[in-house]
Amino acid sequence: MKLYVARHGQTQWNLENRVSGRTDIPLTELGLKQAGMLAEEASGLELDLIIASPLLRAQQTAAVVAKRCEIPMITDERLIEHDFGCFEGCLRTDPEFRAIRKNLAFRYPGGESSFDVAARVYSLLDEIRITCADKNVLLVCHGALARVLRTYFVDMTNEEFGAFMTDNCKCVLYETEDGSHGNRAGRDGEETAICSEEKRLF
């Protein structure tokens, strides 16, 4: 199975560098153009299915790709963006926001922790691994969600986790040989990666 993960196109809050977790805002004109570029690139990937976040910016992006590739698109609530609670709409440079962001088990007041996000995203990936084992799937989601999703496949230090960010409409391939995730012990007892190297496709 090949699992492709793409962030939605640009929104006004992305442009303003604001925290936009569950706030449901549409794509900008540039965001729609980015979705079109993603669709053109995706048309050559032999995709079978798109699974998208329920938020408008992801739905708009996924719909453009689905139409261009002529494949079904479904929505899964588990791909919704990290809930940043009281920090929704604040600048991403806000000192308090950045301080909390370093603590993966700390819930944003009124929102979620990174561990909360991992619990729901990992359950979705486990399901996809089984139900879509013979398919190529594109997930259309969000920046913070994609950061947590990456940890399912790639070990990251806290510093690497905090620094990782996906550009708008950047698409990344995660591929496993046996449908599993993470690392496992090889025959010689050493840890061997069973997922391919993360690849930036476009």
Coordinates of N, CA and C in Angstrom, one line a residue:
M1 N 0.8 -1.2 0.0 CA 0.0 0.0 0.0 C 0.9 1.2 0.0
K2 N 0.4 2.2 -0.8 CA 1.1 3.5 -0.7 C 0.1 4.5 -0.1
L3 N 0.6 5.2 0.9 CA -0.3 6.2 1.6 C 0.3 7.6 1.4
Y4 N -0.4 8.4 0.7 CA 0.0 9.8 0.4 C -0.7 10.7 1.4
V5 N 0.0 11.7 1.9 CA -0.5 12.6 2.8 C -0.3 14.1 2.3
A6 N -1.3 14.8 2.2 CA -1.2 16.2 1.7 C -1.9 17.2 2.6
R7 N -1.3 18.3 2.8 CA -1.9 19.4 3.6 C -2.8 20.2 2.6
H8 N -3.8 20.8 3.2 CA -4.7 21.6 2.4 C -4.0 22.8 1.8
G9 N -4.7 23.5 0.9 CA -4.2 24.7 0.3 C -4.2 25.9 1.3
Q10 N -3.6 27.0 0.8 CA -3.5 28.2 1.7 C -4.9 28.8 2.1
T11 N -4.9 29.2 3.3 CA -6.1 30.0 3.8 C -5.6 31.4 4.3
Q12 N -6.5 32.3 4.5 CA -6.1 33.6 5.0 C -5.4 33.6 6.3
W13 N -5.7 32.7 7.2 CA -5.0 32.6 8.5 C -3.6 32.0 8.3
N14 N -3.5 31.1 7.3 CA -2.1 30.7 7.0 C -1.2 31.9 6.6
L15 N -1.8 32.7 5.7 CA -1.1 33.9 5.2 C -0.8 34.8 6.4
E16 N -1.6 34.9 7.4 CA -1.4 35.8 8.5 C -0.6 35.1 9.6
N17 N -0.2 33.9 9.4 CA 0.5 33.1 10.4 C -0.3 33.0 11.7
R18 N -1.6 32.7 11.6 CA -2.4 32.5 12.8 C -2.7 31.0 13.0
V19 N -3.0 30.7 14.3 CA -3.3 29.4 14.7 C -4.7 29.1 14.2
S20 N -4.9 28.0 13.3 CA -6.2 27.7 12.7 C -6.5 26.3 12.9
G21 N -6.8 25.8 14.1 CA -7.1 24.5 14.3 C -8.5 24.1 13.8
R22 N -9.5 24.2 14.7 CA -10.8 23.8 14.3 C -11.6 24.9 13.6
T23 N -11.0 26.1 13.6 CA -11.7 27.3 12.9 C -11.9 26.9 11.4
D24 N -13.1 27.0 11.0 CA -13.5 26.5 9.6 C -13.5 27.6 8.6
I25 N -12.3 27.8 8.0 CA -12.2 28.9 7.0 C -11.8 28.4 5.6
P26 N -12.2 29.0 4.6 CA -12.0 28.5 3.2 C -10.6 28.8 2.7
L27 N -10.3 28.2 1.5 CA -9.1 28.5 0.8 C -9.1 29.9 0.2
T28 N -7.9 30.5 0.1 CA -7.7 31.7 -0.6 C -7.7 31.4 -2.1
E29 N -7.6 32.4 -2.9 CA -7.5 32.2 -4.4 C -6.2 31.4 -4.7
L30 N -5.1 31.7 -4.0 CA -3.9 31.0 -4.2 C -4.1 29.5 -3.7
G31 N -4.8 29.3 -2.6 CA -5.1 28.0 -2.1 C -5.8 27.1 -3.1
L32 N -6.7 27.7 -3.8 CA -7.4 26.9 -4.8 C -6.5 26.6 -6.0
K33 N -5.6 27.5 -6.3 CA -4.6 27.2 -7.4 C -3.7 26.1 -6.9
Q34 N -3.3 26.1 -5.6 CA -2.4 25.1 -5.1 C -3.1 23.7 -5.2
A35 N -4.4 23.7 -4.9 CA -5.2 22.5 -4.9 C -5.2 22.0 -6.4
G36 N -5.3 22.9 -7.3 CA -5.3 22.4 -8.7 C -4.0 21.8 -9.1
M37 N -2.9 22.4 -8.6 CA -1.5 21.9 -8.9 C -1.4 20.5 -8.3
L38 N -1.9 20.4 -7.1 CA -1.8 19.1 -6.4 C -2.6 18.0 -7.2
A39 N -3.8 18.4 -7.7 CA -4.6 17.5 -8.5 C -3.9 17.0 -9.7
E40 N -3.2 18.0 -10.4 CA -2.5 17.6 -11.6 C -1.4 16.6 -11.3
E41 N -0.6 16.8 -10.2 CA 0.4 15.9 -9.8 C -0.2 14.5 -9.4
A42 N -1.2 14.6 -8.6 CA -1.9 13.4 -8.1 C -2.5 12.5 -9.2
S43 N -2.8 13.1 -10.4 CA -3.4 12.4 -11.5 C -2.4 11.3 -12.0
G44 N -1.2 11.4 -11.7 CA -0.2 10.4 -12.1 C 0.2 9.4 -11.1
L45 N -0.5 9.4 -10.0 CA -0.2 8.5 -8.8 C -1.0 7.2 -8.8
E46 N -2.0 7.1 -9.7 CA -2.8 5.9 -9.6 C -3.5 5.7 -8.3
L47 N -4.1 6.8 -7.8 CA -4.8 6.8 -6.5 C -6.1 6.0 -6.7
D48 N -6.6 5.4 -5.6 CA -7.8 4.7 -5.6 C -8.9 5.4 -4.7
L49 N -8.4 6.2 -3.7 CA -9.3 6.7 -2.8 C -8.7 8.0 -2.1
I50 N -9.6 9.0 -1.8 CA -9.1 10.1 -1.0 C -9.9 10.1 0.3
I51 N -9.3 10.3 1.4 CA -9.9 10.5 2.7 C -9.5 11.8 3.2
A52 N -10.5 12.7 3.5 CA -10.3 14.0 3.9 C -10.8 14.4 5.3
S53 N -10.2 15.4 5.9 CA -10.7 16.0 7.1 C -12.1 16.7 6.8
P54 N -12.9 16.8 7.8 CA -14.2 17.4 7.6 C -14.2 19.0 7.4
L55 N -13.1 19.6 7.7 CA -13.0 21.0 7.7 C -13.0 21.5 6.2
L56 N -13.6 22.7 6.0 CA -13.8 23.2 4.7 C -12.5 23.3 3.8
R57 N -11.4 23.8 4.4 CA -10.2 24.0 3.6 C -9.7 22.6 3.1
A58 N -9.8 21.6 3.9 CA -9.4 20.2 3.4 C -10.4 19.7 2.4
Q59 N -11.7 19.9 2.7 CA -12.8 19.4 1.8 C -12.6 20.1 0.4
Q60 N -12.3 21.4 0.3 CA -12.2 22.1 -0.9 C -10.9 21.5 -1.7
T61 N -9.9 21.3 -1.0 CA -8.7 20.8 -1.6 C -8.9 19.4 -2.1
A62 N -9.5 18.5 -1.3 CA -9.7 17.1 -1.7 C -10.7 17.0 -2.9
A63 N -11.7 17.9 -2.9 CA -12.7 17.8 -4.0 C -12.1 18.1 -5.3
V64 N -11.1 19.0 -5.4 CA -10.4 19.4 -6.6 C -9.6 18.1 -7.1
V65 N -9.0 17.5 -6.2 CA -8.2 16.3 -6.5 C -9.1 15.1 -7.0
A66 N -10.2 14.9 -6.2 CA -11.1 13.8 -6.6 C -11.7 14.0 -7.9
K67 N -12.0 15.2 -8.3 CA -12.6 15.5 -9.6 C -11.6 15.3 -10.7
R68 N -10.4 15.8 -10.5 CA -9.4 15.6 -11.5 C -9.0 14.1 -11.7
C69 N -8.9 13.4 -10.6 CA -8.5 12.0 -10.7 C -9.6 11.0 -10.9
E70 N -10.9 11.5 -10.8 CA -12.1 10.7 -11.0 C -12.1 9.5 -10.0
I71 N -11.9 9.8 -8.8 CA -11.9 8.8 -7.8 C -12.8 9.2 -6.6
P72 N -13.2 8.2 -5.8 CA -14.1 8.6 -4.7 C -13.4 9.3 -3.6
M73 N -14.1 10.1 -2.9 CA -13.6 10.9 -1.7 C -14.6 10.7 -0.6
I74 N -14.0 10.4 0.6 CA -14.8 10.2 1.8 C -14.2 11.1 2.9
T75 N -15.0 11.3 3.9 CA -14.6 12.2 5.0 C -14.4 11.4 6.3
D76 N -13.4 11.6 7.1 CA -13.2 11.0 8.3 C -12.9 12.0 9.4
E77 N -13.7 12.0 10.4 CA -13.6 13.0 11.5 C -12.2 12.9 12.2
R78 N -11.6 11.8 12.1 CA -10.3 11.6 12.8 C -9.2 12.4 12.2
L79 N -9.4 12.9 11.0 CA -8.4 13.7 10.3 C -8.6 15.2 10.5
I80 N -9.5 15.6 11.4 CA -9.7 17.0 11.7 C -8.5 17.5 12.4
E81 N -8.3 18.8 12.3 CA -7.0 19.4 12.8 C -7.0 19.4 14.3
H82 N -5.8 19.5 14.9 CA -5.6 19.6 16.3 C -6.4 20.8 16.9
D83 N -7.1 20.5 18.0 CA -7.9 21.6 18.6 C -7.0 22.4 19.5
F84 N -6.8 23.6 19.2 CA -5.9 24.5 20.0 C -6.6 25.3 21.0
G85 N -7.9 25.0 21.2 CA -8.7 25.7 22.3 C -8.6 27.2 22.2
C86 N -8.3 27.8 23.4 CA -8.3 29.2 23.5 C -7.3 30.0 22.6
F87 N -6.4 29.2 22.0 CA -5.4 29.8 21.1 C -5.8 29.9 19.7
E88 N -7.0 29.5 19.3 CA -7.5 29.6 18.0 C -7.5 31.1 17.6
G89 N -6.8 31.4 16.4 CA -6.8 32.7 15.9 C -5.6 33.6 16.4
C90 N -4.9 33.1 17.4 CA -3.8 33.9 17.8 C -2.6 33.7 16.9
L91 N -1.6 34.6 16.9 CA -0.4 34.5 16.1 C 0.4 33.3 16.6
R92 N 1.0 32.6 15.6 CA 1.7 31.4 16.0 C 3.0 31.7 16.7
T93 N 3.4 33.0 16.7 CA 4.5 33.5 17.5 C 4.2 33.8 18.9
D94 N 3.0 33.7 19.3 CA 2.6 33.9 20.7 C 3.4 33.1 21.7
P95 N 4.1 33.7 22.6 CA 5.0 33.0 23.5 C 4.3 31.9 24.3
E96 N 3.1 32.1 24.8 CA 2.4 31.1 25.6 C 2.0 29.9 24.7
F97 N 1.6 30.2 23.5 CA 1.2 29.1 22.6 C 2.4 28.3 22.3
R98 N 3.6 28.9 22.0 CA 4.8 28.2 21.7 C 5.3 27.4 22.9
A99 N 5.1 27.9 24.1 CA 5.6 27.2 25.3 C 4.8 25.9 25.5
I100 N 3.4 26.0 25.3 CA 2.6 24.8 25.5 C 2.9 23.8 24.3
R101 N 3.2 24.3 23.2 CA 3.4 23.4 22.0 C 4.5 22.4 22.2
K102 N 5.5 22.8 23.1 CA 6.6 21.9 23.4 C 6.3 20.7 24.3
N103 N 5.1 20.8 24.9 CA 4.7 19.7 25.9 C 3.6 18.8 25.3
L104 N 4.0 17.7 24.8 CA 3.2 16.9 23.9 C 2.0 16.3 24.7
A105 N 2.1 16.1 26.0 CA 1.0 15.6 26.8 C 0.1 16.7 27.4
F106 N 0.4 17.9 27.1 CA -0.3 19.1 27.7 C -1.5 19.5 26.8
R107 N -2.7 19.5 27.3 CA -3.8 19.9 26.5 C -3.9 21.4 26.5
Y108 N -4.1 22.0 25.3 CA -4.3 23.4 25.2 C -5.6 23.7 25.9
P109 N -5.7 24.8 26.7 CA -7.0 25.0 27.4 C -8.2 25.0 26.5
G110 N -9.1 24.1 26.8 CA -10.3 24.0 25.9 C -10.0 23.2 24.7
G111 N -8.8 22.6 24.5 CA -8.5 21.8 23.3 C -7.9 20.5 23.6
E112 N -7.0 20.1 22.7 CA -6.4 18.7 22.8 C -4.9 18.8 23.0
S113 N -4.3 17.7 23.4 CA -2.8 17.5 23.5 C -2.4 16.8 22.2
S114 N -1.1 16.7 21.9 CA -0.7 15.9 20.8 C -0.9 14.5 21.0
F115 N -0.9 14.0 22.2 CA -1.3 12.6 22.5 C -2.7 12.3 22.1
D116 N -3.6 13.3 22.4 CA -5.0 13.1 22.0 C -5.2 12.9 20.5
V117 N -4.4 13.7 19.8 CA -4.5 13.7 18.3 C -3.9 12.3 17.9
A118 N -2.8 11.9 18.4 CA -2.2 10.6 18.0 C -3.2 9.5 18.3
A119 N -3.9 9.5 19.3 CA -4.9 8.4 19.6 C -5.9 8.2 18.5
R120 N -6.4 9.3 18.0 CA -7.4 9.2 16.9 C -6.8 8.9 15.6
V121 N -5.7 9.5 15.3 CA -5.0 9.4 14.0 C -4.4 8.0 13.8
Y122 N -3.8 7.5 14.9 CA -3.3 6.1 14.8 C -4.4 5.1 14.6
S123 N -5.5 5.3 15.2 CA -6.6 4.3 15.0 C -7.1 4.3 13.5
L124 N -7.1 5.5 12.9 CA -7.5 5.6 11.5 C -6.4 4.9 10.6
L125 N -5.1 5.1 10.9 CA -4.1 4.5 10.1 C -4.1 3.0 10.3
D126 N -4.4 2.5 11.5 CA -4.5 1.0 11.7 C -5.6 0.5 10.8
E127 N -6.7 1.2 10.7 CA -7.8 0.7 9.9 C -7.5 0.7 8.4
I128 N -6.8 1.8 8.0 CA -6.5 1.9 6.5 C -5.5 0.8 6.2
R129 N -4.6 0.5 7.0 CA -3.6 -0.5 6.8 C -4.3 -1.9 6.5
I130 N -5.4 -2.1 7.1 CA -6.1 -3.4 6.9 C -7.1 -3.3 5.7
T131 N -7.9 -2.2 5.7 CA -9.0 -2.2 4.7 C -8.5 -1.7 3.3
C132 N -7.4 -1.0 3.3 CA -6.9 -0.5 2.0 C -5.5 -1.1 1.7
A133 N -5.2 -2.3 2.1 CA -3.9 -2.9 1.9 C -3.5 -2.9 0.4
D134 N -4.5 -3.1 -0.5 CA -4.1 -3.2 -1.9 C -4.4 -1.9 -2.7
K135 N -4.6 -0.8 -2.0 CA -4.9 0.5 -2.6 C -3.9 1.5 -2.4
N136 N -3.9 2.6 -3.2 CA -3.2 3.8 -3.1 C -4.1 4.8 -2.6
V137 N -3.8 5.4 -1.4 CA -4.8 6.3 -0.7 C -4.1 7.6 -0.4
L138 N -4.9 8.7 -0.7 CA -4.4 10.1 -0.3 C -5.2 10.6 0.8
L139 N -4.5 11.0 1.9 CA -5.2 11.7 3.0 C -5.0 13.2 2.8
V140 N -6.0 14.0 2.9 CA -5.9 15.4 2.8 C -6.3 16.0 4.2
C141 N -5.3 16.6 4.8 CA -5.5 17.0 6.2 C -4.9 18.3 6.5
H142 N -4.2 18.5 7.6 CA -3.7 19.7 8.2 C -2.3 19.7 8.7
G143 N -1.7 20.8 8.9 CA -0.3 20.9 9.3 C 0.1 20.2 10.6
A144 N -0.6 20.5 11.7 CA -0.4 19.9 13.0 C -0.8 18.4 13.0
L145 N -1.8 18.1 12.3 CA -2.3 16.7 12.1 C -1.2 15.9 11.4
A146 N -0.7 16.5 10.3 CA 0.3 15.8 9.5 C 1.6 15.5 10.4
R147 N 1.9 16.4 11.3 CA 3.1 16.3 12.1 C 2.9 15.1 13.0
V148 N 1.7 14.9 13.6 CA 1.5 13.8 14.5 C 1.4 12.5 13.7
L149 N 0.8 12.6 12.5 CA 0.7 11.4 11.7 C 2.0 10.9 11.3
R150 N 3.0 11.7 11.1 CA 4.3 11.3 10.7 C 5.0 10.4 11.7
T151 N 4.6 10.6 13.0 CA 5.2 9.8 14.0 C 4.8 8.4 14.0
Y152 N 3.7 8.1 13.3 CA 3.3 6.7 13.1 C 4.3 5.9 12.3
F153 N 5.0 6.6 11.4 CA 5.9 6.0 10.5 C 7.4 6.3 10.8
V154 N 7.7 7.4 11.4 CA 9.1 7.9 11.5 C 9.3 8.3 13.0
D155 N 10.3 7.8 13.6 CA 10.7 8.2 15.0 C 11.2 9.6 14.9
M156 N 10.8 10.4 15.9 CA 11.2 11.8 15.9 C 11.5 12.2 17.4
T157 N 12.6 13.0 17.5 CA 12.8 13.6 18.8 C 11.8 14.7 19.1
N158 N 11.7 15.2 20.3 CA 10.8 16.3 20.6 C 11.2 17.5 19.7
E159 N 12.5 17.7 19.6 CA 12.9 18.9 18.8 C 12.5 18.7 17.3
E160 N 12.7 17.5 16.8 CA 12.3 17.3 15.4 C 10.8 17.4 15.2
F161 N 10.1 16.9 16.2 CA 8.6 17.0 16.1 C 8.2 18.5 16.1
G162 N 8.8 19.3 17.0 CA 8.4 20.6 17.1 C 8.7 21.5 15.8
A163 N 9.8 21.1 15.1 CA 10.3 21.8 14.0 C 9.6 21.4 12.7
F164 N 8.9 20.2 12.7 CA 8.4 19.7 11.4 C 7.1 20.5 11.1
M165 N 7.1 20.9 9.8 CA 5.9 21.5 9.3 C 5.7 21.2 7.8
T166 N 4.5 20.9 7.4 CA 4.2 20.6 6.0 C 3.7 21.8 5.3
D167 N 4.2 22.1 4.1 CA 3.8 23.3 3.3 C 2.4 23.0 2.8
N168 N 1.7 24.1 2.4 CA 0.4 23.9 1.8 C 0.5 23.1 0.5
C169 N -0.4 22.1 0.5 CA -0.5 21.2 -0.7 C 0.8 20.4 -1.0
K170 N 1.7 20.4 0.0 CA 2.9 19.5 -0.2 C 2.3 18.1 0.1
C171 N 2.8 17.1 -0.7 CA 2.3 15.7 -0.6 C 3.5 14.8 -0.3
V172 N 3.4 14.0 0.7 CA 4.4 13.1 1.1 C 4.0 11.6 1.0
L173 N 4.9 10.7 0.6 CA 4.5 9.3 0.5 C 5.1 8.6 1.7
Y174 N 4.2 7.8 2.3 CA 4.7 6.8 3.4 C 4.3 5.4 2.8
E175 N 5.3 4.6 2.8 CA 5.0 3.2 2.2 C 5.6 2.2 3.1
T176 N 4.9 1.1 3.3 CA 5.4 0.0 4.1 C 5.4 -1.3 3.3
E177 N 6.3 -2.1 3.6 CA 6.4 -3.4 2.8 C 5.4 -4.4 3.3
D178 N 5.0 -4.4 4.5 CA 4.1 -5.4 5.0 C 2.8 -4.8 5.7
G179 N 2.6 -3.5 5.5 CA 1.4 -2.9 6.0 C 1.5 -2.5 7.5
S180 N 2.7 -2.7 8.1 CA 2.9 -2.3 9.5 C 3.4 -0.9 9.5
H181 N 3.7 -0.4 10.8 CA 4.3 0.9 10.9 C 5.4 0.9 12.0
G182 N 6.1 2.0 12.0 CA 7.2 2.1 13.0 C 8.4 1.2 12.7
N183 N 9.1 0.8 13.7 CA 10.3 0.0 13.6 C 10.1 -1.4 14.2
R184 N 10.8 -2.4 13.8 CA 10.7 -3.7 14.4 C 12.1 -4.3 14.4
A185 N 12.2 -5.3 15.3 CA 13.5 -6.0 15.4 C 13.7 -6.9 14.2
G186 N 14.9 -6.8 13.6 CA 15.3 -7.7 12.5 C 15.7 -9.0 13.0
R187 N 16.1 -9.9 12.0 CA 16.5 -11.2 12.4 C 17.8 -11.2 13.3
D188 N 18.6 -10.2 13.0 CA 19.8 -10.1 13.8 C 19.7 -9.4 15.1
G189 N 18.4 -9.0 15.4 CA 18.1 -8.4 16.7 C 18.2 -6.9 16.6
E190 N 18.7 -6.3 15.5 CA 18.8 -4.9 15.4 C 17.5 -4.3 14.9
E191 N 17.3 -3.0 15.2 CA 16.1 -2.4 14.7 C 16.2 -2.0 13.2
T192 N 15.2 -2.4 12.4 CA 15.2 -2.1 11.0 C 13.9 -1.4 10.6
A193 N 14.0 -0.4 9.9 CA 12.8 0.4 9.5 C 12.0 -0.5 8.5
I194 N 10.8 -0.6 8.6 CA 9.9 -1.3 7.7 C 9.2 -0.3 6.8
C195 N 9.3 1.0 7.0 CA 8.7 1.9 6.1 C 9.7 2.6 5.3
S196 N 9.4 2.9 4.0 CA 10.3 3.5 3.2 C 10.7 4.9 3.7
E197 N 11.8 5.4 3.1 CA 12.2 6.7 3.5 C 11.1 7.7 3.1
E198 N 10.8 8.6 4.0 CA 9.8 9.7 3.7 C 10.2 10.4 2.4
K199 N 9.3 10.6 1.5 CA 9.7 11.2 0.2 C 8.8 12.5 0.0
R200 N 9.4 13.5 -0.4 CA 8.7 14.7 -0.8 C 8.4 14.5 -2.3
L201 N 7.1 14.5 -2.7 CA 6.8 14.2 -4.1 C 6.7 15.4 -4.9
F202 N 6.0 16.5 -4.3 CA 5.9 17.7 -5.1 C 5.4 18.8 -4.1

